[in-house]
Amino acid sequence: MGARPWRVAVVGGGITGLAAALRLRDRAPADTEITVYEQSGALGGKLRTGELAGRPVEFGAESFLMRDPAGGESAAVALARRLGLAGRIVHPTVGQAALVVDGGLRPIPGGTLVGVPGDLAAVVAVAEPTADADRDGGRPLLGADQDVSVGALVRARFGAQVVQRLVDPMLGGVYAGRADDLSLVTTMPALARAARVEHTLVGAVRAAQAAAPRAPGAPVFGTLAGGLSTLVEAAATASGATIRRHAAVRELTPVGDGWRLTVGPTRDPELVEADAVLLTVPARPAARLLAGFAEAQAATVGGLNYASVALVTLALPRPALPPLSGFLVPATEGLLIKASTFFTTKWGHLAAPDGLALVRASVGRYGEETSLQLTDDDLLTTVHRELTRVLGVALPAPVAGHVQRWGGALPQYPPGHTGRVAAVRAALRASHPTLAVAGAGFDGVGIPVCVRSGEDAAGEIIEALEGSGP
C-alpha cells in the first residue's frame, strides 16, 4: 500500500493564500489534499469587486504592477496568464495624476521613484529642494546592512518640502503611512540597493531606475476587465482546494511530524490534522497562532502595526472632472482625503456613454484614525465637499455612494523589518520546516508581492515535505 497523500492547510483565503494553494496544486503530487481556511465569508482579502449604480467598481485594491523589479512580467501578470485571464488585462487610458499643493492641483512630476526625484529641476513646480545638501561625502549613503526610514534619508538630502509634498503623499497613497516611519529597504528595495553603492541620493535614484529600465510607452499598471475578483475566483477554482469559509483557525499545535488545527467556535471546535501549514493571515493573527510553540518569533511578528483606511466611492452624473487619473494629498493640506482616483477617467473600459463618473477617495492615515470614526453618511458628505473644493467646480450630488472600511489593512514597516522577517523565517525553518509564513505582513504590499510570497512559501512546503518522506 502506498503512502497516504499529503495534507496541506492554508490559513487565509486572500490572494496570498490562493496563490499558494494554486502553486501547491501545480507542483505538489497530484493527490495532495489542500484546504484553505478563511474566517470571513469572502475570499480575496483586500481584492473585492463590488457594484455601484449598476457599474463594477473595486472596493479594495485597484490594480497591479505589470513588471517585477528585475524587469520581467510581475507575479500578478504570470498568475493571470496561468489562469487564462491574460487577455482580460487592461491598462489606464489616462496616466497623469496631480498633487494638491496650497489648495490647488499641480501635475505630479515625472521621473521620480515613489516621489524621490532623480532630477531636482523636475520637481521645483511642486517642492523646493534644499540647495547643495546632496553632496558626495566620499562613501555610500547606506552601510551594507543598514536600513533607515525613507523620510530620514530624503529629508537629509533634499529637504523637508520634498518629503512633505512628494514622498509622503506617494507613500501615503500606497501604505497610508508616513515617510518618516517607513523602512527604505522594505518599501523601496531598489533604491536601498543603489544607496549601498552610490554617494548621492540623485545618483542612487538614477541607478535604481537604470537597473530596471522600462520600455517607452510600456504600461506600468494593469487590472482585469470584469474586476479583480475574477482573479480570486479563478485562482480558487484552479487550485482544486477545499475552500472553508467562516472557518477561523484559533489554534495551531505541532503534533509529531505534523500539525493540529483548532477550527471554529470555542464551544464546538473542530480538530484537523495536517502535514504542513501555510499562514497567510496578517501579522497579529499569525503571531497568535505561532505563540504556543514559537514565542520569540510570535513576539517579533506581532509587533508590526497596521493602518486602517476607508475607501469612499461616489457615482456622479456628468461631473466636470479634469483629464487626470486622480490626485494625492499631502498631510500638510489638512484635508480628510489622502488620495482620489477618477475611475471612469483613468480606466477607459469603465467609461459609460451616459457620462456617469465613479470617483473614489481614500481616507485614513496611520496614527490619524479618528477620521474613520465618522459615520458613512458623514464620510460621503465630507469627501464630496473636499472634492468640490480641490477641483474648484461645483460637483453634482451623487446618485449613489459606498463606504468600504478596511480595519488594520496596511502594514507599517519600520526600519529593520526585512531583517527581522528573515530571522523569523530562519528560526521557523530550523524548528518547524513544514510551517511557512507569507503575505503583506512579511514581504510588502501589492498584488504581485503577495502572489510571489504565497508561491515561494508553497515551494518551501513542498521541499520540506519531500525531505520528510520515508
CSV table of C-alpha atoms in Angstrom, one decimal:
chain,number,residue,atom,x,y,z
A,1,MET,CA,0.0,0.0,0.0
A,2,GLY,CA,1.4,3.4,-0.9
A,3,ALA,CA,1.9,6.3,1.4
A,4,ARG,CA,-1.2,8.5,2.0
A,5,PRO,CA,-1.5,11.8,0.3
A,6,TRP,CA,0.0,15.0,1.8
A,7,ARG,CA,-2.5,17.2,3.6
A,8,VAL,CA,-1.7,20.9,3.5
A,9,ALA,CA,-3.6,23.6,5.4
A,10,VAL,CA,-3.6,27.1,4.0
A,11,VAL,CA,-4.7,29.6,6.7
A,12,GLY,CA,-6.1,32.7,5.0
A,13,GLY,CA,-8.1,33.0,1.8
A,14,GLY,CA,-6.6,36.2,0.5
A,15,ILE,CA,-4.7,36.4,-2.8
A,16,THR,CA,-1.5,35.2,-1.0
A,17,GLY,CA,-3.2,32.0,0.3
A,18,LEU,CA,-4.9,31.3,-3.0
A,19,ALA,CA,-1.7,31.8,-5.0
A,20,ALA,CA,0.0,29.4,-2.5
A,21,ALA,CA,-2.8,26.8,-3.0
A,22,LEU,CA,-2.5,27.1,-6.8
A,23,ARG,CA,1.3,26.6,-6.7
A,24,LEU,CA,0.8,23.6,-4.4
A,25,ARG,CA,-1.7,22.2,-7.0
A,26,ASP,CA,0.7,22.8,-9.8
A,27,ARG,CA,3.9,21.5,-8.2
A,28,ALA,CA,2.9,19.0,-5.4
A,29,PRO,CA,1.9,15.4,-6.1
A,30,ALA,CA,-1.5,15.2,-7.8
A,31,ASP,CA,-3.2,13.6,-4.9
A,32,THR,CA,-2.2,16.3,-2.4
A,33,GLU,CA,-5.2,17.4,-0.2
A,34,ILE,CA,-5.2,21.2,0.0
A,35,THR,CA,-7.6,23.0,2.3
A,36,VAL,CA,-8.0,26.8,2.5
A,37,TYR,CA,-9.4,28.2,5.8
A,38,GLU,CA,-10.9,31.7,5.5
A,39,GLN,CA,-12.5,33.2,8.7
A,40,SER,CA,-14.8,35.6,6.8
A,41,GLY,CA,-17.4,34.7,4.2
A,42,ALA,CA,-15.4,36.1,1.3
A,43,LEU,CA,-12.2,35.1,-0.4
A,44,GLY,CA,-9.7,37.6,-1.8
A,45,GLY,CA,-8.8,39.6,1.2
A,46,LYS,CA,-8.2,43.2,0.0
A,47,LEU,CA,-9.3,42.3,-3.5
A,48,ARG,CA,-13.0,42.9,-3.7
A,49,THR,CA,-15.0,43.9,-6.8
A,50,GLY,CA,-18.4,45.4,-6.0
A,51,GLU,CA,-21.1,47.3,-7.8
A,52,LEU,CA,-22.2,50.9,-7.6
A,53,ALA,CA,-25.0,52.5,-9.6
A,54,GLY,CA,-25.1,49.3,-11.7
A,55,ARG,CA,-21.3,49.6,-12.5
A,56,PRO,CA,-18.5,47.3,-11.4
A,57,VAL,CA,-16.1,49.1,-9.0
A,58,GLU,CA,-13.2,48.0,-6.9
A,59,PHE,CA,-13.8,48.3,-3.2
A,60,GLY,CA,-10.2,47.2,-2.4
A,61,ALA,CA,-7.0,47.0,-4.4
A,62,GLU,CA,-7.5,48.6,-7.8
A,63,SER,CA,-4.6,47.4,-10.0
A,64,PHE,CA,-1.3,45.6,-10.1
A,65,LEU,CA,2.2,46.3,-11.4
A,66,MET,CA,2.9,44.8,-14.8
A,67,ARG,CA,6.6,44.2,-14.2
A,68,ASP,CA,8.7,42.8,-11.4
A,69,PRO,CA,11.8,44.7,-10.1
A,70,ALA,CA,14.1,42.7,-12.4
A,71,GLY,CA,12.1,43.9,-15.5
A,72,GLY,CA,10.2,40.6,-16.2
A,73,GLU,CA,6.5,40.2,-16.0
A,74,SER,CA,5.2,40.6,-12.5
A,75,ALA,CA,3.8,37.6,-10.5
A,76,ALA,CA,0.3,39.0,-10.9
A,77,VAL,CA,0.6,39.0,-14.7
A,78,ALA,CA,2.0,35.5,-14.6
A,79,LEU,CA,-0.8,34.4,-12.3
A,80,ALA,CA,-3.4,35.9,-14.7
A,81,ARG,CA,-1.7,34.1,-17.6
A,82,ARG,CA,-1.7,30.8,-15.7
A,83,LEU,CA,-5.5,31.3,-15.1
A,84,GLY,CA,-6.3,32.1,-18.7
A,85,LEU,CA,-7.1,35.7,-17.9
A,86,ALA,CA,-4.2,37.5,-19.6
A,87,GLY,CA,-6.5,38.6,-22.5
A,88,ARG,CA,-8.6,40.5,-19.9
A,89,ILE,CA,-5.7,42.7,-18.7
A,90,VAL,CA,-6.4,46.4,-19.4
A,91,HIS,CA,-4.4,49.5,-18.7
A,92,PRO,CA,-5.0,53.0,-17.6
A,93,THR,CA,-6.0,55.3,-20.5
A,94,VAL,CA,-5.1,58.4,-18.5
A,95,GLY,CA,-1.8,58.3,-16.6
A,96,GLN,CA,-1.3,61.8,-15.4
A,97,ALA,CA,-2.1,62.4,-11.7
A,98,ALA,CA,-1.9,65.6,-9.6
A,99,LEU,CA,-0.8,66.7,-6.2
A,100,VAL,CA,-2.8,69.1,-4.1
A,101,VAL,CA,-0.4,72.0,-3.2
A,102,ASP,CA,-1.6,75.1,-1.4
A,103,GLY,CA,-5.2,74.0,-2.1
A,104,GLY,CA,-4.9,73.6,-5.9
A,105,LEU,CA,-3.9,70.8,-8.3
A,106,ARG,CA,-0.4,70.6,-9.8
A,107,PRO,CA,0.8,67.8,-12.0
A,108,ILE,CA,2.9,65.1,-10.3
A,109,PRO,CA,6.4,65.5,-11.8
A,110,GLY,CA,7.5,62.5,-13.9
A,111,GLY,CA,10.8,60.6,-13.4
A,112,THR,CA,10.6,60.1,-9.7
A,113,LEU,CA,10.9,56.9,-7.7
A,114,VAL,CA,7.9,56.9,-5.4
A,115,GLY,CA,8.3,60.7,-5.3
A,116,VAL,CA,12.0,60.7,-4.8
A,117,PRO,CA,13.4,62.7,-7.7
A,118,GLY,CA,16.4,61.7,-9.8
A,119,ASP,CA,16.4,65.2,-11.3
A,120,LEU,CA,15.8,68.0,-8.8
A,121,ALA,CA,15.0,70.6,-11.5
A,122,ALA,CA,11.9,68.4,-12.5
A,123,VAL,CA,10.2,68.9,-9.1
A,124,VAL,CA,10.6,72.6,-8.4
A,125,ALA,CA,7.0,73.4,-9.5
A,126,VAL,CA,5.8,71.3,-6.6
A,127,ALA,CA,8.6,71.4,-4.0
A,128,GLU,CA,11.8,73.3,-3.5
A,129,PRO,CA,14.8,71.0,-2.7
A,130,THR,CA,17.4,72.2,-0.2
A,131,ALA,CA,20.3,73.7,-2.1
A,132,ASP,CA,23.5,71.6,-2.2
A,133,ALA,CA,22.5,69.2,0.6
A,134,ASP,CA,23.0,66.1,-1.6
A,135,ARG,CA,26.8,66.3,-1.6
A,136,ASP,CA,29.2,63.4,-2.3
A,137,GLY,CA,30.6,62.6,1.1
A,138,GLY,CA,33.1,60.1,-0.4
A,139,ARG,CA,31.1,57.0,0.8
A,140,PRO,CA,27.9,55.2,0.0
A,141,LEU,CA,24.7,56.6,1.5
A,142,LEU,CA,23.9,53.4,3.4
A,143,GLY,CA,26.1,50.8,5.1
A,144,ALA,CA,26.0,47.1,4.0
A,145,ASP,CA,23.2,46.0,6.3
A,146,GLN,CA,21.8,49.5,7.2
A,147,ASP,CA,18.1,50.4,7.0
A,148,VAL,CA,16.6,53.9,7.6
A,149,SER,CA,13.2,55.5,7.2
A,150,VAL,CA,12.5,56.9,3.7
A,151,GLY,CA,11.8,60.3,5.3
A,152,ALA,CA,15.1,60.5,7.2
A,153,LEU,CA,17.2,59.8,4.0
A,154,VAL,CA,15.2,62.1,1.7
A,155,ARG,CA,15.0,64.9,4.3
A,156,ALA,CA,18.7,64.9,4.9
A,157,ARG,CA,19.5,65.0,1.2
A,158,PHE,CA,16.6,67.0,-0.4
A,159,GLY,CA,15.0,68.8,2.5
A,160,ALA,CA,11.6,68.8,4.3
A,161,GLN,CA,9.5,70.1,1.4
A,162,VAL,CA,10.3,67.2,-0.9
A,163,VAL,CA,9.3,64.8,1.8
A,164,GLN,CA,6.1,66.6,2.7
A,165,ARG,CA,4.9,67.4,-0.8
A,166,LEU,CA,6.1,64.5,-2.8
A,167,VAL,CA,7.4,61.4,-1.0
A,168,ASP,CA,4.9,61.5,1.9
A,169,PRO,CA,1.7,61.7,-0.3
A,170,MET,CA,3.1,59.0,-2.7
A,171,LEU,CA,3.9,56.6,0.1
A,172,GLY,CA,0.7,57.6,1.9
A,173,GLY,CA,-1.3,56.6,-1.2
A,174,VAL,CA,0.2,53.1,-1.1
A,175,TYR,CA,0.8,52.4,2.7
A,176,ALA,CA,-1.4,55.0,4.4
A,177,GLY,CA,1.7,55.7,6.4
A,178,ARG,CA,4.3,58.4,6.8
A,179,ALA,CA,7.7,58.5,5.1
A,180,ASP,CA,9.4,59.2,8.5
A,181,ASP,CA,8.2,55.8,9.8
A,182,LEU,CA,8.5,53.5,6.8
A,183,SER,CA,11.5,51.3,6.1
A,184,LEU,CA,13.5,52.2,2.9
A,185,VAL,CA,14.6,48.5,2.4
A,186,THR,CA,11.0,47.2,2.6
A,187,THR,CA,9.1,49.9,0.7
A,188,MET,CA,11.8,50.9,-1.8
A,189,PRO,CA,14.2,47.9,-2.1
A,190,ALA,CA,15.7,49.0,-5.4
A,191,LEU,CA,16.6,52.5,-4.0
A,192,ALA,CA,18.1,50.8,-0.9
A,193,ARG,CA,20.3,48.6,-3.0
A,194,ALA,CA,21.6,51.6,-5.0
A,195,ALA,CA,22.1,53.6,-1.8
A,196,ARG,CA,24.7,50.9,-0.7
A,197,VAL,CA,26.8,51.9,-3.7
A,198,GLU,CA,26.0,55.5,-4.7
A,199,HIS,CA,27.3,58.5,-2.8
A,200,THR,CA,24.4,60.9,-3.6
A,201,LEU,CA,20.6,60.4,-3.5
A,202,VAL,CA,20.2,61.7,-7.0
A,203,GLY,CA,22.8,59.1,-8.1
A,204,ALA,CA,21.0,56.3,-6.2
A,205,VAL,CA,17.6,57.2,-7.8
A,206,ARG,CA,19.1,57.2,-11.3
A,207,ALA,CA,21.0,53.9,-10.6
A,208,ALA,CA,17.8,52.3,-9.3
A,209,GLN,CA,15.9,53.5,-12.4
A,210,ALA,CA,18.6,52.3,-14.8
A,211,ALA,CA,18.6,48.8,-13.1
A,212,ALA,CA,15.0,48.2,-14.2
A,213,PRO,CA,14.6,50.2,-17.4
A,214,ARG,CA,11.1,50.5,-18.8
A,215,ALA,CA,10.3,50.3,-22.5
A,216,PRO,CA,8.9,53.7,-23.6
A,217,GLY,CA,5.2,53.6,-23.6
A,218,ALA,CA,5.0,50.3,-21.7
A,219,PRO,CA,2.2,50.3,-19.2
A,220,VAL,CA,3.1,50.4,-15.5
A,221,PHE,CA,-0.2,49.2,-14.1
A,222,GLY,CA,-2.9,46.8,-15.2
A,223,THR,CA,-6.2,45.5,-13.9
A,224,LEU,CA,-8.8,42.9,-15.2
A,225,ALA,CA,-11.8,43.8,-17.2
A,226,GLY,CA,-14.6,42.4,-15.1
A,227,GLY,CA,-12.8,43.2,-11.8
A,228,LEU,CA,-10.0,41.8,-9.7
A,229,SER,CA,-12.5,39.4,-8.0
A,230,THR,CA,-12.3,37.3,-11.2
A,231,LEU,CA,-8.6,36.6,-10.4
A,232,VAL,CA,-9.7,35.5,-6.9
A,233,GLU,CA,-12.4,33.2,-8.2
A,234,ALA,CA,-10.3,31.7,-10.9
A,235,ALA,CA,-7.4,31.0,-8.5
A,236,ALA,CA,-9.7,29.3,-6.0
A,237,THR,CA,-11.2,27.1,-8.7
A,238,ALA,CA,-8.0,26.2,-10.4
A,239,SER,CA,-6.3,25.3,-7.1
A,240,GLY,CA,-8.8,22.5,-6.6
A,241,ALA,CA,-8.5,23.2,-2.9
A,242,THR,CA,-11.3,22.5,-0.4
A,243,ILE,CA,-12.4,26.1,0.5
A,244,ARG,CA,-13.7,26.5,4.0
A,245,ARG,CA,-15.4,29.9,4.5
A,246,HIS,CA,-16.4,31.1,8.0
A,247,ALA,CA,-13.7,28.8,9.3
A,248,ALA,CA,-11.5,30.7,11.8
A,249,VAL,CA,-8.3,28.8,12.8
A,250,ARG,CA,-8.0,29.6,16.5
A,251,GLU,CA,-5.0,27.4,17.5
A,252,LEU,CA,-2.1,25.7,15.8
A,253,THR,CA,-0.2,22.9,17.6
A,254,PRO,CA,2.7,20.8,16.5
A,255,VAL,CA,1.9,17.1,16.8
A,256,GLY,CA,4.6,14.6,15.9
A,257,ASP,CA,5.7,15.3,12.4
A,258,GLY,CA,2.6,17.3,11.6
A,259,TRP,CA,0.1,19.8,12.9
A,260,ARG,CA,-3.3,20.0,14.6
A,261,LEU,CA,-5.5,23.0,13.8
A,262,THR,CA,-8.3,24.0,16.1
A,263,VAL,CA,-11.0,25.4,13.8
A,264,GLY,CA,-14.3,27.1,14.5
A,265,PRO,CA,-16.2,28.3,17.6
A,266,THR,CA,-14.8,27.8,21.1
A,267,ARG,CA,-17.9,25.9,22.2
A,268,ASP,CA,-17.7,23.4,19.4
A,269,PRO,CA,-14.2,23.3,18.0
A,270,GLU,CA,-13.2,21.0,15.1
A,271,LEU,CA,-9.7,19.4,15.3
A,272,VAL,CA,-8.0,18.9,12.0
A,273,GLU,CA,-4.7,17.1,11.3
A,274,ALA,CA,-2.3,18.4,8.6
A,275,ASP,CA,1.2,17.5,7.4
A,276,ALA,CA,2.1,21.2,6.6
A,277,VAL,CA,0.6,24.6,7.3
A,278,LEU,CA,0.9,27.9,5.4
A,279,LEU,CA,0.0,31.0,7.4
A,280,THR,CA,-1.1,33.8,5.0
A,281,VAL,CA,-3.0,35.9,7.5
A,282,PRO,CA,-2.0,39.4,8.8
A,283,ALA,CA,0.8,39.7,11.3
A,284,ARG,CA,-1.2,39.7,14.6
A,285,PRO,CA,-3.4,36.7,13.8
A,286,ALA,CA,-0.2,34.9,12.6
A,287,ALA,CA,1.5,35.8,15.9
A,288,ARG,CA,-1.4,34.4,17.9
A,289,LEU,CA,-1.1,31.1,16.1
A,290,LEU,CA,2.7,31.0,16.5
A,291,ALA,CA,2.6,31.9,20.2
A,292,GLY,CA,2.2,28.4,21.5
A,293,PHE,CA,5.4,26.9,20.1
A,294,ALA,CA,7.5,29.8,18.7
A,295,GLU,CA,7.2,32.5,21.4
A,296,ALA,CA,10.1,34.7,20.3
A,297,GLN,CA,9.1,34.6,16.7
A,298,ALA,CA,5.5,35.4,17.6
A,299,ALA,CA,6.6,38.4,19.5
A,300,THR,CA,8.6,39.8,16.6
A,301,VAL,CA,5.8,39.1,14.1
A,302,GLY,CA,3.1,40.6,16.4
A,303,GLY,CA,5.0,43.8,16.8
A,304,LEU,CA,4.0,45.1,13.3
A,305,ASN,CA,1.4,47.9,13.3
A,306,TYR,CA,-1.2,48.4,10.6
A,307,ALA,CA,-3.1,51.4,9.3
A,308,SER,CA,-6.9,51.4,8.9
A,309,VAL,CA,-8.5,53.1,5.9
A,310,ALA,CA,-11.9,53.8,4.3
A,311,LEU,CA,-12.5,53.9,0.6
A,312,VAL,CA,-15.3,56.2,-0.3
A,313,THR,CA,-16.8,55.9,-3.8
A,314,LEU,CA,-19.3,58.3,-5.3
A,315,ALA,CA,-21.3,57.9,-8.5
A,316,LEU,CA,-21.6,61.4,-10.0
A,317,PRO,CA,-23.8,62.3,-13.0
A,318,ARG,CA,-21.6,64.1,-15.7
A,319,PRO,CA,-19.2,65.9,-13.3
A,320,ALA,CA,-16.7,68.4,-14.8
A,321,LEU,CA,-13.6,66.4,-13.9
A,322,PRO,CA,-10.1,67.4,-15.2
A,323,PRO,CA,-8.3,64.9,-17.5
A,324,LEU,CA,-6.4,63.2,-14.7
A,325,SER,CA,-6.3,59.7,-13.2
A,326,GLY,CA,-6.7,61.3,-9.8
A,327,PHE,CA,-4.7,63.2,-7.2
A,328,LEU,CA,-2.7,62.8,-4.0
A,329,VAL,CA,-3.0,65.0,-0.9
A,330,PRO,CA,0.0,65.9,1.4
A,331,ALA,CA,-0.9,65.7,5.1
A,332,THR,CA,0.0,69.3,5.4
A,333,GLU,CA,-3.0,70.3,3.3
A,334,GLY,CA,-5.3,69.5,6.2
A,335,LEU,CA,-7.9,67.5,4.2
A,336,LEU,CA,-9.6,64.3,5.2
A,337,ILE,CA,-8.9,62.8,1.7
A,338,LYS,CA,-5.4,61.5,1.2
A,339,ALA,CA,-5.9,60.3,-2.3
A,340,SER,CA,-8.6,60.2,-5.0
A,341,THR,CA,-9.0,58.2,-8.2
A,342,PHE,CA,-11.2,59.2,-11.1
A,343,PHE,CA,-12.1,55.6,-12.0
A,344,THR,CA,-14.0,56.3,-15.2
A,345,THR,CA,-11.4,58.7,-16.5
A,346,LYS,CA,-8.4,56.6,-15.5
A,347,TRP,CA,-9.8,53.3,-16.9
A,348,GLY,CA,-11.2,53.8,-20.3
A,349,HIS,CA,-13.0,50.4,-20.2
A,350,LEU,CA,-15.2,51.7,-17.3
A,351,ALA,CA,-16.3,54.9,-19.1
A,352,ALA,CA,-20.0,55.0,-19.8
A,353,PRO,CA,-21.9,56.7,-22.6
A,354,ASP,CA,-24.3,58.3,-20.1
A,355,GLY,CA,-21.4,60.2,-18.5
A,356,LEU,CA,-21.8,58.7,-15.1
A,357,ALA,CA,-18.4,59.0,-13.3
A,358,LEU,CA,-17.1,56.9,-10.5
A,359,VAL,CA,-14.8,58.8,-8.2
A,360,ARG,CA,-13.1,57.1,-5.2
A,361,ALA,CA,-11.4,58.7,-2.3
A,362,SER,CA,-9.1,57.2,0.3
A,363,VAL,CA,-9.4,58.3,3.9
A,364,GLY,CA,-7.3,57.5,7.0
A,365,ARG,CA,-3.6,57.8,7.7
A,366,TYR,CA,-1.6,55.8,10.3
A,367,GLY,CA,-1.9,57.4,13.6
A,368,GLU,CA,-4.9,59.6,12.5
A,369,GLU,CA,-7.7,57.1,12.6
A,370,THR,CA,-10.1,59.4,14.3
A,371,SER,CA,-11.4,60.5,10.8
A,372,LEU,CA,-12.7,56.9,10.4
A,373,GLN,CA,-15.0,57.4,13.4
A,374,LEU,CA,-17.3,59.4,11.2
A,375,THR,CA,-20.5,57.7,10.0
A,376,ASP,CA,-20.7,56.5,6.4
A,377,ASP,CA,-23.0,59.4,5.6
A,378,ASP,CA,-20.6,62.0,7.1
A,379,LEU,CA,-17.7,60.4,5.2
A,380,LEU,CA,-19.7,60.6,1.9
A,381,THR,CA,-20.6,64.2,2.6
A,382,THR,CA,-17.1,65.3,3.6
A,383,VAL,CA,-15.5,63.6,0.6
A,384,HIS,CA,-18.0,65.3,-1.8
A,385,ARG,CA,-17.3,68.7,-0.2
A,386,GLU,CA,-13.5,68.3,-0.3
A,387,LEU,CA,-13.5,67.1,-3.9
A,388,THR,CA,-15.6,70.1,-4.8
A,389,ARG,CA,-13.0,72.4,-3.0
A,390,VAL,CA,-9.9,70.8,-4.6
A,391,LEU,CA,-11.4,70.7,-8.1
A,392,GLY,CA,-12.8,74.2,-7.8
A,393,VAL,CA,-16.0,73.3,-9.5
A,394,ALA,CA,-19.5,72.5,-8.1
A,395,LEU,CA,-19.8,68.8,-8.3
A,396,PRO,CA,-23.3,67.3,-8.8
A,397,ALA,CA,-24.9,65.4,-6.0
A,398,PRO,CA,-24.0,61.7,-6.1
A,399,VAL,CA,-26.7,59.3,-7.4
A,400,ALA,CA,-25.1,56.6,-5.2
A,401,GLY,CA,-22.3,56.2,-2.7
A,402,HIS,CA,-20.4,53.4,-1.0
A,403,VAL,CA,-18.0,53.3,2.0
A,404,GLN,CA,-15.7,50.3,2.4
A,405,ARG,CA,-13.9,50.2,5.7
A,406,TRP,CA,-10.6,48.2,5.9
A,407,GLY,CA,-9.6,47.9,9.5
A,408,GLY,CA,-6.0,47.1,10.1
A,409,ALA,CA,-5.4,46.9,6.3
A,410,LEU,CA,-2.0,48.2,5.6
A,411,PRO,CA,1.2,47.1,7.3
A,412,GLN,CA,3.6,49.9,8.6
A,413,TYR,CA,7.1,48.5,8.1
A,414,PRO,CA,9.6,50.2,10.4
A,415,PRO,CA,13.3,50.2,9.5
A,416,GLY,CA,14.8,46.8,10.0
A,417,HIS,CA,11.6,44.9,9.1
A,418,THR,CA,13.1,42.9,6.3
A,419,GLY,CA,16.0,41.6,8.5
A,420,ARG,CA,13.5,40.7,11.3
A,421,VAL,CA,11.4,38.7,8.9
A,422,ALA,CA,14.4,36.9,7.6
A,423,ALA,CA,15.4,35.9,11.2
A,424,VAL,CA,11.9,34.7,12.0
A,425,ARG,CA,11.8,32.6,8.9
A,426,ALA,CA,15.2,31.1,9.5
A,427,ALA,CA,14.2,30.2,13.1
A,428,LEU,CA,10.9,28.6,12.0
A,429,ARG,CA,12.6,26.7,9.1
A,430,ALA,CA,15.1,25.2,11.6
A,431,SER,CA,12.5,24.2,14.2
A,432,HIS,CA,9.3,23.6,12.2
A,433,PRO,CA,10.2,23.2,8.5
A,434,THR,CA,6.6,22.2,7.5
A,435,LEU,CA,5.3,25.6,8.5
A,436,ALA,CA,5.7,28.7,6.3
A,437,VAL,CA,4.5,32.3,6.7
A,438,ALA,CA,3.6,34.6,3.8
A,439,GLY,CA,1.7,37.7,2.8
A,440,ALA,CA,1.8,41.5,3.1
A,441,GLY,CA,2.7,41.5,6.8
A,442,PHE,CA,6.0,39.8,5.9
A,443,ASP,CA,7.0,40.7,2.3
A,444,GLY,CA,5.3,44.0,1.3
A,445,VAL,CA,2.1,45.3,-0.2
A,446,GLY,CA,0.8,45.0,-3.7
A,447,ILE,CA,-0.8,42.1,-5.6
A,448,PRO,CA,2.4,40.8,-7.2
A,449,VAL,CA,4.4,40.8,-4.0
A,450,CYS,CA,1.6,38.9,-2.2
A,451,VAL,CA,1.3,36.4,-5.1
A,452,ARG,CA,5.1,35.8,-5.1
A,453,SER,CA,5.1,35.5,-1.3
A,454,GLY,CA,2.5,32.8,-1.4
A,455,GLU,CA,4.1,30.9,-4.3
A,456,ASP,CA,7.5,31.0,-2.6
A,457,ALA,CA,6.0,29.7,0.7
A,458,ALA,CA,4.3,26.8,-1.2
A,459,GLY,CA,7.7,25.9,-2.8
A,460,GLU,CA,9.2,25.7,0.7
A,461,ILE,CA,6.4,23.5,2.0
A,462,ILE,CA,6.9,21.1,-1.0
A,463,GLU,CA,10.6,20.9,-0.4
A,464,ALA,CA,10.1,20.3,3.4
A,465,LEU,CA,7.5,17.5,2.7
A,466,GLU,CA,9.7,15.9,0.1
A,467,GLY,CA,12.6,15.9,2.6
A,468,SER,CA,10.4,14.4,5.4
A,469,GLY,CA,9.3,11.4,3.5
A,470,PRO,CA,10.3,7.8,4.2
